């Protein structure tokens, strides 16, 4: 092999490295499935972080977003949305690893509950993974994390807002962005960003209407 050929190969390898999925070869659905099968005791958020290894930001973003897509009691979004904001803010800060406060790291999910979550999530992820692959990624490796973190921070704050039906669409957009980031799929990222922008518009509309109603009602109160 000539020196020119060697240089061309190095350049090609670097180009692939810029858009490839992270080092863990397992698809995200398999990570959830393996955790579910091996869980004999409550699964803590610390264990989840360790299981996702170097994909911890994108994978945890996806996991916490998916939690908000499940049917949960009203008001739960305030609790389950906080980790979305924390993870997203740390992406903006450019941290190398995820930090969760002790009160979250000590939280755990029972094996039965985690299996229920996995049984609902894994088929959906497996279906989606049939169509996604590293392609058309608009950023170099790690370069887009801060911009995407800023976007998902806004989505996470939308999830936290205690408004009816306000958290599902932002959570869906966050989950799609997280999966796209895991797999470096630019087309899926575009879909997630589009849904996210629409969801932010809807939430902003809800907030405007709610504020208008409160202001109108307050005008009739005696002071």
mmCIF file with all atom_site columns, C-alpha atoms in Angstrom:
data_model
loop_
_atom_site.group_PDB
_atom_site.id
_atom_site.type_symbol
_atom_site.label_atom_id
_atom_site.label_alt_id
_atom_site.label_comp_id
_atom_site.label_asym_id
_atom_site.label_entity_id
_atom_site.label_seq_id
_atom_site.pdbx_PDB_ins_code
_atom_site.Cartn_x
_atom_site.Cartn_y
_atom_site.Cartn_z
_atom_site.occupancy
_atom_site.B_iso_or_equiv
_atom_site.pdbx_formal_charge
_atom_site.auth_seq_id
_atom_site.auth_comp_id
_atom_site.auth_asym_id
_atom_site.auth_atom_id
_atom_site.pdbx_PDB_model_num
ATOM 1   C CA . UNK A 1 1   ? 0.000   0.000  0.000  1.00 0.00 ? 1   UNK A CA 1
ATOM 2   C CA . UNK A 1 2   ? 1.387   3.430  -0.927 1.00 0.00 ? 2   UNK A CA 1
ATOM 3   C CA . UNK A 1 3   ? 1.588   6.388  1.454  1.00 0.00 ? 3   UNK A CA 1
ATOM 4   C CA . UNK A 1 4   ? -1.200  8.081  -0.503 1.00 0.00 ? 4   UNK A CA 1
ATOM 5   C CA . UNK A 1 5   ? -3.453  5.065  -0.103 1.00 0.00 ? 5   UNK A CA 1
ATOM 6   C CA . UNK A 1 6   ? -2.723  4.976  3.614  1.00 0.00 ? 6   UNK A CA 1
ATOM 7   C CA . UNK A 1 7   ? -3.578  8.652  4.032  1.00 0.00 ? 7   UNK A CA 1
ATOM 8   C CA . UNK A 1 8   ? -6.820  8.202  2.110  1.00 0.00 ? 8   UNK A CA 1
ATOM 9   C CA . UNK A 1 9   ? -7.780  5.292  4.348  1.00 0.00 ? 9   UNK A CA 1
ATOM 10  C CA . UNK A 1 10  ? -7.119  7.358  7.485  1.00 0.00 ? 10  UNK A CA 1
ATOM 11  C CA . UNK A 1 11  ? -9.261  10.196 6.139  1.00 0.00 ? 11  UNK A CA 1
ATOM 12  C CA . UNK A 1 12  ? -12.074 7.769  5.319  1.00 0.00 ? 12  UNK A CA 1
ATOM 13  C CA . UNK A 1 13  ? -11.883 6.233  8.792  1.00 0.00 ? 13  UNK A CA 1
ATOM 14  C CA . UNK A 1 14  ? -12.034 9.679  10.380 1.00 0.00 ? 14  UNK A CA 1
ATOM 15  C CA . UNK A 1 15  ? -15.069 10.584 8.265  1.00 0.00 ? 15  UNK A CA 1
ATOM 16  C CA . UNK A 1 16  ? -16.902 7.460  9.352  1.00 0.00 ? 16  UNK A CA 1
ATOM 17  C CA . UNK A 1 17  ? -15.966 8.110  12.992 1.00 0.00 ? 17  UNK A CA 1
ATOM 18  C CA . UNK A 1 18  ? -17.627 11.508 12.718 1.00 0.00 ? 18  UNK A CA 1
ATOM 19  C CA . UNK A 1 19  ? -21.046 10.021 12.092 1.00 0.00 ? 19  UNK A CA 1
ATOM 20  C CA . UNK A 1 20  ? -21.025 6.505  13.490 1.00 0.00 ? 20  UNK A CA 1
ATOM 21  C CA . UNK A 1 21  ? -23.065 5.353  16.442 1.00 0.00 ? 21  UNK A CA 1
ATOM 22  C CA . UNK A 1 22  ? -21.333 5.115  19.821 1.00 0.00 ? 22  UNK A CA 1
ATOM 23  C CA . UNK A 1 23  ? -19.033 2.266  20.787 1.00 0.00 ? 23  UNK A CA 1
ATOM 24  C CA . UNK A 1 24  ? -21.504 -0.146 22.367 1.00 0.00 ? 24  UNK A CA 1
ATOM 25  C CA . UNK A 1 25  ? -22.512 -2.354 19.409 1.00 0.00 ? 25  UNK A CA 1
ATOM 26  C CA . UNK A 1 26  ? -25.878 -3.275 20.900 1.00 0.00 ? 26  UNK A CA 1
ATOM 27  C CA . UNK A 1 27  ? -28.934 -1.361 19.691 1.00 0.00 ? 27  UNK A CA 1
ATOM 28  C CA . UNK A 1 28  ? -30.742 0.606  22.382 1.00 0.00 ? 28  UNK A CA 1
ATOM 29  C CA . UNK A 1 29  ? -33.628 -1.886 22.399 1.00 0.00 ? 29  UNK A CA 1
ATOM 30  C CA . UNK A 1 30  ? -31.188 -4.675 23.288 1.00 0.00 ? 30  UNK A CA 1
ATOM 31  C CA . UNK A 1 31  ? -29.760 -2.627 26.160 1.00 0.00 ? 31  UNK A CA 1
ATOM 32  C CA . UNK A 1 32  ? -33.255 -2.263 27.644 1.00 0.00 ? 32  UNK A CA 1
ATOM 33  C CA . UNK A 1 33  ? -34.021 -5.939 27.030 1.00 0.00 ? 33  UNK A CA 1
ATOM 34  C CA . UNK A 1 34  ? -30.794 -7.146 28.650 1.00 0.00 ? 34  UNK A CA 1
ATOM 35  C CA . UNK A 1 35  ? -31.404 -4.949 31.690 1.00 0.00 ? 35  UNK A CA 1
ATOM 36  C CA . UNK A 1 36  ? -34.925 -6.269 31.998 1.00 0.00 ? 36  UNK A CA 1
ATOM 37  C CA . UNK A 1 37  ? -33.823 -9.909 31.779 1.00 0.00 ? 37  UNK A CA 1
ATOM 38  C CA . UNK A 1 38  ? -31.004 -9.482 34.303 1.00 0.00 ? 38  UNK A CA 1
ATOM 39  C CA . UNK A 1 39  ? -32.958 -7.371 36.800 1.00 0.00 ? 39  UNK A CA 1
ATOM 40  C CA . UNK A 1 40  ? -33.519 -9.387 39.979 1.00 0.00 ? 40  UNK A CA 1
ATOM 41  C CA . UNK A 1 41  ? -33.547 -6.379 42.296 1.00 0.00 ? 41  UNK A CA 1
ATOM 42  C CA . UNK A 1 42  ? -34.730 -2.770 41.908 1.00 0.00 ? 42  UNK A CA 1
ATOM 43  C CA . UNK A 1 43  ? -32.931 -1.016 39.037 1.00 0.00 ? 43  UNK A CA 1
ATOM 44  C CA . UNK A 1 44  ? -31.376 2.267  40.159 1.00 0.00 ? 44  UNK A CA 1
ATOM 45  C CA . UNK A 1 45  ? -30.698 5.251  37.941 1.00 0.00 ? 45  UNK A CA 1
ATOM 46  C CA . UNK A 1 46  ? -26.989 4.694  38.662 1.00 0.00 ? 46  UNK A CA 1
ATOM 47  C CA . UNK A 1 47  ? -27.217 1.196  37.158 1.00 0.00 ? 47  UNK A CA 1
ATOM 48  C CA . UNK A 1 48  ? -28.954 2.614  34.107 1.00 0.00 ? 48  UNK A CA 1
ATOM 49  C CA . UNK A 1 49  ? -26.197 5.167  33.652 1.00 0.00 ? 49  UNK A CA 1
ATOM 50  C CA . UNK A 1 50  ? -23.526 2.450  33.892 1.00 0.00 ? 50  UNK A CA 1
ATOM 51  C CA . UNK A 1 51  ? -25.417 0.155  31.497 1.00 0.00 ? 51  UNK A CA 1
ATOM 52  C CA . UNK A 1 52  ? -25.535 2.859  28.846 1.00 0.00 ? 52  UNK A CA 1
ATOM 53  C CA . UNK A 1 53  ? -21.734 3.347  29.113 1.00 0.00 ? 53  UNK A CA 1
ATOM 54  C CA . UNK A 1 54  ? -20.461 5.989  26.674 1.00 0.00 ? 54  UNK A CA 1
ATOM 55  C CA . UNK A 1 55  ? -23.947 6.580  25.295 1.00 0.00 ? 55  UNK A CA 1
ATOM 56  C CA . UNK A 1 56  ? -25.150 7.761  28.707 1.00 0.00 ? 56  UNK A CA 1
ATOM 57  C CA . UNK A 1 57  ? -26.312 11.234 27.637 1.00 0.00 ? 57  UNK A CA 1
ATOM 58  C CA . UNK A 1 58  ? -28.339 10.183 24.606 1.00 0.00 ? 58  UNK A CA 1
ATOM 59  C CA . UNK A 1 59  ? -29.541 6.918  26.141 1.00 0.00 ? 59  UNK A CA 1
ATOM 60  C CA . UNK A 1 60  ? -30.578 8.466  29.467 1.00 0.00 ? 60  UNK A CA 1
ATOM 61  C CA . UNK A 1 61  ? -32.291 11.267 27.563 1.00 0.00 ? 61  UNK A CA 1
ATOM 62  C CA . UNK A 1 62  ? -34.233 8.625  25.644 1.00 0.00 ? 62  UNK A CA 1
ATOM 63  C CA . UNK A 1 63  ? -35.041 6.618  28.771 1.00 0.00 ? 63  UNK A CA 1
ATOM 64  C CA . UNK A 1 64  ? -36.374 9.548  30.790 1.00 0.00 ? 64  UNK A CA 1
ATOM 65  C CA . UNK A 1 65  ? -38.332 10.792 27.769 1.00 0.00 ? 65  UNK A CA 1
ATOM 66  C CA . UNK A 1 66  ? -39.921 7.363  27.308 1.00 0.00 ? 66  UNK A CA 1
ATOM 67  C CA . UNK A 1 67  ? -40.972 7.363  30.963 1.00 0.00 ? 67  UNK A CA 1
ATOM 68  C CA . UNK A 1 68  ? -43.057 10.438 30.184 1.00 0.00 ? 68  UNK A CA 1
ATOM 69  C CA . UNK A 1 69  ? -44.753 8.641  27.285 1.00 0.00 ? 69  UNK A CA 1
ATOM 70  C CA . UNK A 1 70  ? -46.155 5.970  29.590 1.00 0.00 ? 70  UNK A CA 1
ATOM 71  C CA . UNK A 1 71  ? -49.549 6.366  31.285 1.00 0.00 ? 71  UNK A CA 1
ATOM 72  C CA . UNK A 1 72  ? -48.623 7.789  34.666 1.00 0.00 ? 72  UNK A CA 1
ATOM 73  C CA . UNK A 1 73  ? -50.645 9.602  37.358 1.00 0.00 ? 73  UNK A CA 1
ATOM 74  C CA . UNK A 1 74  ? -51.336 13.313 36.709 1.00 0.00 ? 74  UNK A CA 1
ATOM 75  C CA . UNK A 1 75  ? -48.532 15.564 37.869 1.00 0.00 ? 75  UNK A CA 1
ATOM 76  C CA . UNK A 1 76  ? -45.861 12.869 37.515 1.00 0.00 ? 76  UNK A CA 1
ATOM 77  C CA . UNK A 1 77  ? -44.294 14.853 34.675 1.00 0.00 ? 77  UNK A CA 1
ATOM 78  C CA . UNK A 1 78  ? -42.961 17.327 37.229 1.00 0.00 ? 78  UNK A CA 1
ATOM 79  C CA . UNK A 1 79  ? -40.813 14.523 38.702 1.00 0.00 ? 79  UNK A CA 1
ATOM 80  C CA . UNK A 1 80  ? -39.952 12.572 35.559 1.00 0.00 ? 80  UNK A CA 1
ATOM 81  C CA . UNK A 1 81  ? -39.257 15.748 33.582 1.00 0.00 ? 81  UNK A CA 1
ATOM 82  C CA . UNK A 1 82  ? -36.574 17.040 35.967 1.00 0.00 ? 82  UNK A CA 1
ATOM 83  C CA . UNK A 1 83  ? -33.976 14.428 34.887 1.00 0.00 ? 83  UNK A CA 1
ATOM 84  C CA . UNK A 1 84  ? -34.587 15.448 31.251 1.00 0.00 ? 84  UNK A CA 1
ATOM 85  C CA . UNK A 1 85  ? -33.649 19.028 32.104 1.00 0.00 ? 85  UNK A CA 1
ATOM 86  C CA . UNK A 1 86  ? -30.618 17.952 34.180 1.00 0.00 ? 86  UNK A CA 1
ATOM 87  C CA . UNK A 1 87  ? -29.201 15.706 31.455 1.00 0.00 ? 87  UNK A CA 1
ATOM 88  C CA . UNK A 1 88  ? -29.861 18.307 28.747 1.00 0.00 ? 88  UNK A CA 1
ATOM 89  C CA . UNK A 1 89  ? -28.211 21.143 30.697 1.00 0.00 ? 89  UNK A CA 1
ATOM 90  C CA . UNK A 1 90  ? -25.109 19.002 31.195 1.00 0.00 ? 90  UNK A CA 1
ATOM 91  C CA . UNK A 1 91  ? -24.974 18.406 27.442 1.00 0.00 ? 91  UNK A CA 1
ATOM 92  C CA . UNK A 1 92  ? -24.961 22.184 26.978 1.00 0.00 ? 92  UNK A CA 1
ATOM 93  C CA . UNK A 1 93  ? -22.149 22.448 29.542 1.00 0.00 ? 93  UNK A CA 1
ATOM 94  C CA . UNK A 1 94  ? -20.112 19.935 27.558 1.00 0.00 ? 94  UNK A CA 1
ATOM 95  C CA . UNK A 1 95  ? -19.655 17.454 30.400 1.00 0.00 ? 95  UNK A CA 1
ATOM 96  C CA . UNK A 1 96  ? -18.004 14.157 29.533 1.00 0.00 ? 96  UNK A CA 1
ATOM 97  C CA . UNK A 1 97  ? -20.262 12.091 31.783 1.00 0.00 ? 97  UNK A CA 1
ATOM 98  C CA . UNK A 1 98  ? -23.710 12.446 33.303 1.00 0.00 ? 98  UNK A CA 1
ATOM 99  C CA . UNK A 1 99  ? -24.039 13.690 36.865 1.00 0.00 ? 99  UNK A CA 1
ATOM 100 C CA . UNK A 1 100 ? -27.246 13.035 38.751 1.00 0.00 ? 100 UNK A CA 1
ATOM 101 C CA . UNK A 1 101 ? -27.940 14.384 42.255 1.00 0.00 ? 101 UNK A CA 1
ATOM 102 C CA . UNK A 1 102 ? -27.938 11.833 45.064 1.00 0.00 ? 102 UNK A CA 1
ATOM 103 C CA . UNK A 1 103 ? -31.715 11.924 45.482 1.00 0.00 ? 103 UNK A CA 1
ATOM 104 C CA . UNK A 1 104 ? -32.072 10.804 41.850 1.00 0.00 ? 104 UNK A CA 1
ATOM 105 C CA . UNK A 1 105 ? -29.178 8.323  41.859 1.00 0.00 ? 105 UNK A CA 1
ATOM 106 C CA . UNK A 1 106 ? -30.782 6.543  44.773 1.00 0.00 ? 106 UNK A CA 1
ATOM 107 C CA . UNK A 1 107 ? -34.121 6.268  42.991 1.00 0.00 ? 107 UNK A CA 1
ATOM 108 C CA . UNK A 1 108 ? -34.903 2.841  41.643 1.00 0.00 ? 108 UNK A CA 1
ATOM 109 C CA . UNK A 1 109 ? -37.530 0.980  39.672 1.00 0.00 ? 109 UNK A CA 1
ATOM 110 C CA . UNK A 1 110 ? -38.790 -2.404 40.809 1.00 0.00 ? 110 UNK A CA 1
ATOM 111 C CA . UNK A 1 111 ? -37.878 -5.340 38.524 1.00 0.00 ? 111 UNK A CA 1
ATOM 112 C CA . UNK A 1 112 ? -41.566 -5.886 37.772 1.00 0.00 ? 112 UNK A CA 1
ATOM 113 C CA . UNK A 1 113 ? -42.139 -2.259 36.864 1.00 0.00 ? 113 UNK A CA 1
ATOM 114 C CA . UNK A 1 114 ? -38.968 -2.104 34.799 1.00 0.00 ? 114 UNK A CA 1
ATOM 115 C CA . UNK A 1 115 ? -40.033 -5.217 32.907 1.00 0.00 ? 115 UNK A CA 1
ATOM 116 C CA . UNK A 1 116 ? -43.422 -3.611 32.199 1.00 0.00 ? 116 UNK A CA 1
ATOM 117 C CA . UNK A 1 117 ? -41.653 -0.524 30.861 1.00 0.00 ? 117 UNK A CA 1
ATOM 118 C CA . UNK A 1 118 ? -39.279 -2.675 28.810 1.00 0.00 ? 118 UNK A CA 1
ATOM 119 C CA . UNK A 1 119 ? -42.109 -4.780 27.368 1.00 0.00 ? 119 UNK A CA 1
ATOM 120 C CA . UNK A 1 120 ? -43.768 -1.604 26.072 1.00 0.00 ? 120 UNK A CA 1
ATOM 121 C CA . UNK A 1 121 ? -40.620 0.168  24.935 1.00 0.00 ? 121 UNK A CA 1
ATOM 122 C CA . UNK A 1 122 ? -38.562 -2.625 23.333 1.00 0.00 ? 122 UNK A CA 1
ATOM 123 C CA . UNK A 1 123 ? -41.029 -3.524 20.512 1.00 0.00 ? 123 UNK A CA 1
ATOM 124 C CA . UNK A 1 124 ? -41.362 0.160  19.605 1.00 0.00 ? 124 UNK A CA 1
ATOM 125 C CA . UNK A 1 125 ? -37.584 0.609  19.567 1.00 0.00 ? 125 UNK A CA 1
ATOM 126 C CA . UNK A 1 126 ? -37.064 -2.594 17.580 1.00 0.00 ? 126 UNK A CA 1
ATOM 127 C CA . UNK A 1 127 ? -39.522 -1.406 14.963 1.00 0.00 ? 127 UNK A CA 1
ATOM 128 C CA . UNK A 1 128 ? -37.854 1.991  14.778 1.00 0.00 ? 128 UNK A CA 1
ATOM 129 C CA . UNK A 1 129 ? -34.347 0.509  14.645 1.00 0.00 ? 129 UNK A CA 1
ATOM 130 C CA . UNK A 1 130 ? -35.227 -1.302 11.422 1.00 0.00 ? 130 UNK A CA 1
ATOM 131 C CA . UNK A 1 131 ? -35.202 2.069  9.660  1.00 0.00 ? 131 UNK A CA 1
ATOM 132 C CA . UNK A 1 132 ? -32.462 4.017  11.433 1.00 0.00 ? 132 UNK A CA 1
ATOM 133 C CA . UNK A 1 133 ? -28.723 3.964  10.761 1.00 0.00 ? 133 UNK A CA 1
ATOM 134 C CA . UNK A 1 134 ? -25.779 6.370  10.853 1.00 0.00 ? 134 UNK A CA 1
ATOM 135 C CA . UNK A 1 135 ? -26.470 8.753  7.960  1.00 0.00 ? 135 UNK A CA 1
ATOM 136 C CA . UNK A 1 136 ? -26.658 12.444 7.048  1.00 0.00 ? 136 UNK A CA 1
ATOM 137 C CA . UNK A 1 137 ? -25.449 13.487 10.497 1.00 0.00 ? 137 UNK A CA 1
ATOM 138 C CA . UNK A 1 138 ? -24.982 17.273 10.338 1.00 0.00 ? 138 UNK A CA 1
ATOM 139 C CA . UNK A 1 139 ? -22.394 17.495 13.122 1.00 0.00 ? 139 UNK A CA 1
ATOM 140 C CA . UNK A 1 140 ? -18.956 16.111 13.844 1.00 0.00 ? 140 UNK A CA 1
ATOM 141 C CA . UNK A 1 141 ? -18.589 13.774 16.800 1.00 0.00 ? 141 UNK A CA 1
ATOM 142 C CA . UNK A 1 142 ? -19.777 15.544 19.978 1.00 0.00 ? 142 UNK A CA 1
ATOM 143 C CA . UNK A 1 143 ? -20.034 18.871 18.153 1.00 0.00 ? 143 UNK A CA 1
ATOM 144 C CA . UNK A 1 144 ? -23.815 18.916 18.043 1.00 0.00 ? 144 UNK A CA 1
ATOM 145 C CA . UNK A 1 145 ? -24.388 17.803 21.623 1.00 0.00 ? 145 UNK A CA 1
ATOM 146 C CA . UNK A 1 146 ? -24.509 21.336 23.038 1.00 0.00 ? 146 UNK A CA 1
ATOM 147 C CA . UNK A 1 147 ? -26.996 22.583 20.451 1.00 0.00 ? 147 UNK A CA 1
ATOM 148 C CA . UNK A 1 148 ? -29.193 19.528 20.872 1.00 0.00 ? 148 UNK A CA 1
ATOM 149 C CA . UNK A 1 149 ? -28.872 19.824 24.647 1.00 0.00 ? 149 UNK A CA 1
ATOM 150 C CA . UNK A 1 150 ? -30.168 23.405 24.485 1.00 0.00 ? 150 UNK A CA 1
ATOM 151 C CA . UNK A 1 151 ? -33.118 22.247 22.394 1.00 0.00 ? 151 UNK A CA 1
ATOM 152 C CA . UNK A 1 152 ? -33.980 19.302 24.670 1.00 0.00 ? 152 UNK A CA 1
ATOM 153 C CA . UNK A 1 153 ? -33.653 21.582 27.705 1.00 0.00 ? 153 UNK A CA 1
ATOM 154 C CA . UNK A 1 154 ? -36.568 23.598 26.346 1.00 0.00 ? 154 UNK A CA 1
ATOM 155 C CA . UNK A 1 155 ? -38.474 20.385 25.657 1.00 0.00 ? 155 UNK A CA 1
ATOM 156 C CA . UNK A 1 156 ? -37.706 19.120 29.161 1.00 0.00 ? 156 UNK A CA 1
ATOM 157 C CA . UNK A 1 157 ? -39.018 22.334 30.692 1.00 0.00 ? 157 UNK A CA 1
ATOM 158 C CA . UNK A 1 158 ? -42.183 21.860 28.625 1.00 0.00 ? 158 UNK A CA 1
ATOM 159 C CA . UNK A 1 159 ? -42.556 18.385 30.118 1.00 0.00 ? 159 UNK A CA 1
ATOM 160 C CA . UNK A 1 160 ? -42.191 19.768 33.641 1.00 0.00 ? 160 UNK A CA 1
ATOM 161 C CA . UNK A 1 161 ? -44.933 22.362 33.161 1.00 0.00 ? 161 UNK A CA 1
ATOM 162 C CA . UNK A 1 162 ? -48.042 21.212 35.074 1.00 0.00 ? 162 UNK A CA 1
ATOM 163 C CA . UNK A 1 163 ? -50.454 21.557 32.173 1.00 0.00 ? 163 UNK A CA 1
ATOM 164 C CA . UNK A 1 164 ? -52.791 18.806 30.913 1.00 0.00 ? 164 UNK A CA 1
ATOM 165 C CA . UNK A 1 165 ? -51.539 16.975 27.808 1.00 0.00 ? 165 UNK A CA 1
ATOM 166 C CA . UNK A 1 166 ? -48.530 19.324 27.608 1.00 0.00 ? 166 UNK A CA 1
ATOM 167 C CA . UNK A 1 167 ? -45.806 16.753 28.226 1.00 0.00 ? 167 UNK A CA 1
ATOM 168 C CA . UNK A 1 168 ? -46.506 13.930 25.771 1.00 0.00 ? 168 UNK A CA 1
ATOM 169 C CA . UNK A 1 169 ? -45.441 15.566 22.517 1.00 0.00 ? 169 UNK A CA 1
ATOM 170 C CA . UNK A 1 170 ? -42.261 17.208 23.922 1.00 0.00 ? 170 UNK A CA 1
ATOM 171 C CA . UNK A 1 171 ? -41.342 13.862 25.506 1.00 0.00 ? 171 UNK A CA 1
ATOM 172 C CA . UNK A 1 172 ? -41.869 12.093 22.163 1.00 0.00 ? 172 UNK A CA 1
ATOM 173 C CA . UNK A 1 173 ? -39.669 14.651 20.402 1.00 0.00 ? 173 UNK A CA 1
ATOM 174 C CA . UNK A 1 174 ? -36.976 14.242 23.074 1.00 0.00 ? 174 UNK A CA 1
ATOM 175 C CA . UNK A 1 175 ? -37.058 10.448 22.760 1.00 0.00 ? 175 UNK A CA 1
ATOM 176 C CA . UNK A 1 176 ? -36.637 10.697 18.969 1.00 0.00 ? 176 UNK A CA 1
ATOM 177 C CA . UNK A 1 177 ? -33.779 13.190 19.290 1.00 0.00 ? 177 UNK A CA 1
ATOM 178 C CA . UNK A 1 178 ? -32.130 10.923 21.870 1.00 0.00 ? 178 UNK A CA 1
ATOM 179 C CA . UNK A 1 179 ? -32.353 7.861  19.610 1.00 0.00 ? 179 UNK A CA 1
ATOM 180 C CA . UNK A 1 180 ? -31.097 9.882  16.646 1.00 0.00 ? 180 UNK A CA 1
ATOM 181 C CA . UNK A 1 181 ? -28.136 11.023 18.742 1.00 0.00 ? 181 UNK A CA 1
ATOM 182 C CA . UNK A 1 182 ? -27.410 7.423  19.783 1.00 0.00 ? 182 UNK A CA 1
ATOM 183 C CA . UNK A 1 183 ? -27.340 6.219  16.195 1.00 0.00 ? 183 UNK A CA 1
ATOM 184 C CA . UNK A 1 184 ? -26.142 9.438  14.482 1.00 0.00 ? 184 UNK A CA 1
ATOM 185 C CA . UNK A 1 185 ? -29.161 9.367  12.165 1.00 0.00 ? 185 UNK A CA 1
ATOM 186 C CA . UNK A 1 186 ? -29.616 12.810 10.642 1.00 0.00 ? 186 UNK A CA 1
ATOM 187 C CA . UNK A 1 187 ? -32.978 12.020 9.073  1.00 0.00 ? 187 UNK A CA 1
ATOM 188 C CA . UNK A 1 188 ? -34.437 10.866 12.369 1.00 0.00 ? 188 UNK A CA 1
ATOM 189 C CA . UNK A 1 189 ? -32.939 13.942 14.028 1.00 0.00 ? 189 UNK A CA 1
ATOM 190 C CA . UNK A 1 190 ? -34.773 16.174 11.549 1.00 0.00 ? 190 UNK A CA 1
ATOM 191 C CA . UNK A 1 191 ? -38.044 14.412 12.411 1.00 0.00 ? 191 UNK A CA 1
ATOM 192 C CA . UNK A 1 192 ? -37.409 14.864 16.137 1.00 0.00 ? 192 UNK A CA 1
ATOM 193 C CA . UNK A 1 193 ? -36.559 18.548 15.724 1.00 0.00 ? 193 UNK A CA 1
ATOM 194 C CA . UNK A 1 194 ? -39.701 19.112 13.661 1.00 0.00 ? 194 UNK A CA 1
ATOM 195 C CA . UNK A 1 195 ? -41.941 17.433 16.244 1.00 0.00 ? 195 UNK A CA 1
ATOM 196 C CA . UNK A 1 196 ? -40.125 19.348 18.974 1.00 0.00 ? 196 UNK A CA 1
ATOM 197 C CA . UNK A 1 197 ? -40.727 22.731 17.350 1.00 0.00 ? 197 UNK A CA 1
ATOM 198 C CA . UNK A 1 198 ? -44.414 21.892 16.880 1.00 0.00 ? 198 UNK A CA 1
ATOM 199 C CA . UNK A 1 199 ? -44.699 20.735 20.498 1.00 0.00 ? 199 UNK A CA 1
ATOM 200 C CA . UNK A 1 200 ? -43.044 23.909 21.812 1.00 0.00 ? 200 UNK A CA 1
ATOM 201 C CA . UNK A 1 201 ? -45.518 25.951 19.797 1.00 0.00 ? 201 UNK A CA 1
ATOM 202 C CA . UNK A 1 202 ? -48.452 23.986 21.237 1.00 0.00 ? 202 UNK A CA 1
ATOM 203 C CA . UNK A 1 203 ? -47.166 24.296 24.808 1.00 0.00 ? 203 UNK A CA 1
ATOM 204 C CA . UNK A 1 204 ? -46.563 28.027 24.318 1.00 0.00 ? 204 UNK A CA 1
ATOM 205 C CA . UNK A 1 205 ? -50.144 28.338 23.033 1.00 0.00 ? 205 UNK A CA 1
ATOM 206 C CA . UNK A 1 206 ? -51.483 26.478 26.068 1.00 0.00 ? 206 UNK A CA 1
ATOM 207 C CA . UNK A 1 207 ? -49.448 28.722 28.370 1.00 0.00 ? 207 UNK A CA 1
ATOM 208 C CA . UNK A 1 208 ? -50.685 31.883 26.638 1.00 0.00 ? 208 UNK A CA 1
ATOM 209 C CA . UNK A 1 209 ? -54.320 30.785 26.871 1.00 0.00 ? 209 UNK A CA 1
ATOM 210 C CA . UNK A 1 210 ? -53.906 29.786 30.537 1.00 0.00 ? 210 UNK A CA 1
ATOM 211 C CA . UNK A 1 211 ? -52.275 33.120 31.375 1.00 0.00 ? 211 UNK A CA 1
ATOM 212 C CA . UNK A 1 212 ? -55.035 35.008 29.542 1.00 0.00 ? 212 UNK A CA 1
ATOM 213 C CA . UNK A 1 213 ? -57.763 33.128 31.409 1.00 0.00 ? 213 UNK A CA 1
ATOM 214 C CA . UNK A 1 214 ? -56.083 33.739 34.766 1.00 0.00 ? 214 UNK A CA 1
ATOM 215 C CA . UNK A 1 215 ? -55.623 37.429 33.981 1.00 0.00 ? 215 UNK A CA 1
ATOM 216 C CA . UNK A 1 216 ? -59.237 37.747 32.855 1.00 0.00 ? 216 UNK A CA 1
ATOM 217 C CA . UNK A 1 217 ? -60.538 35.952 35.940 1.00 0.00 ? 217 UNK A CA 1
ATOM 218 C CA . UNK A 1 218 ? -58.330 38.063 38.218 1.00 0.00 ? 218 UNK A CA 1
ATOM 219 C CA . UNK A 1 219 ? -59.858 41.246 36.789 1.00 0.00 ? 219 UNK A CA 1
ATOM 220 C CA . UNK A 1 220 ? -63.146 40.342 38.482 1.00 0.00 ? 220 UNK A CA 1
ATOM 221 C CA . UNK A 1 221 ? -61.655 39.763 41.919 1.00 0.00 ? 221 UNK A CA 1
ATOM 222 C CA . UNK A 1 222 ? -62.107 42.600 44.398 1.00 0.00 ? 222 UNK A CA 1
ATOM 223 C CA . UNK A 1 223 ? -58.900 44.060 45.796 1.00 0.00 ? 223 UNK A CA 1
#
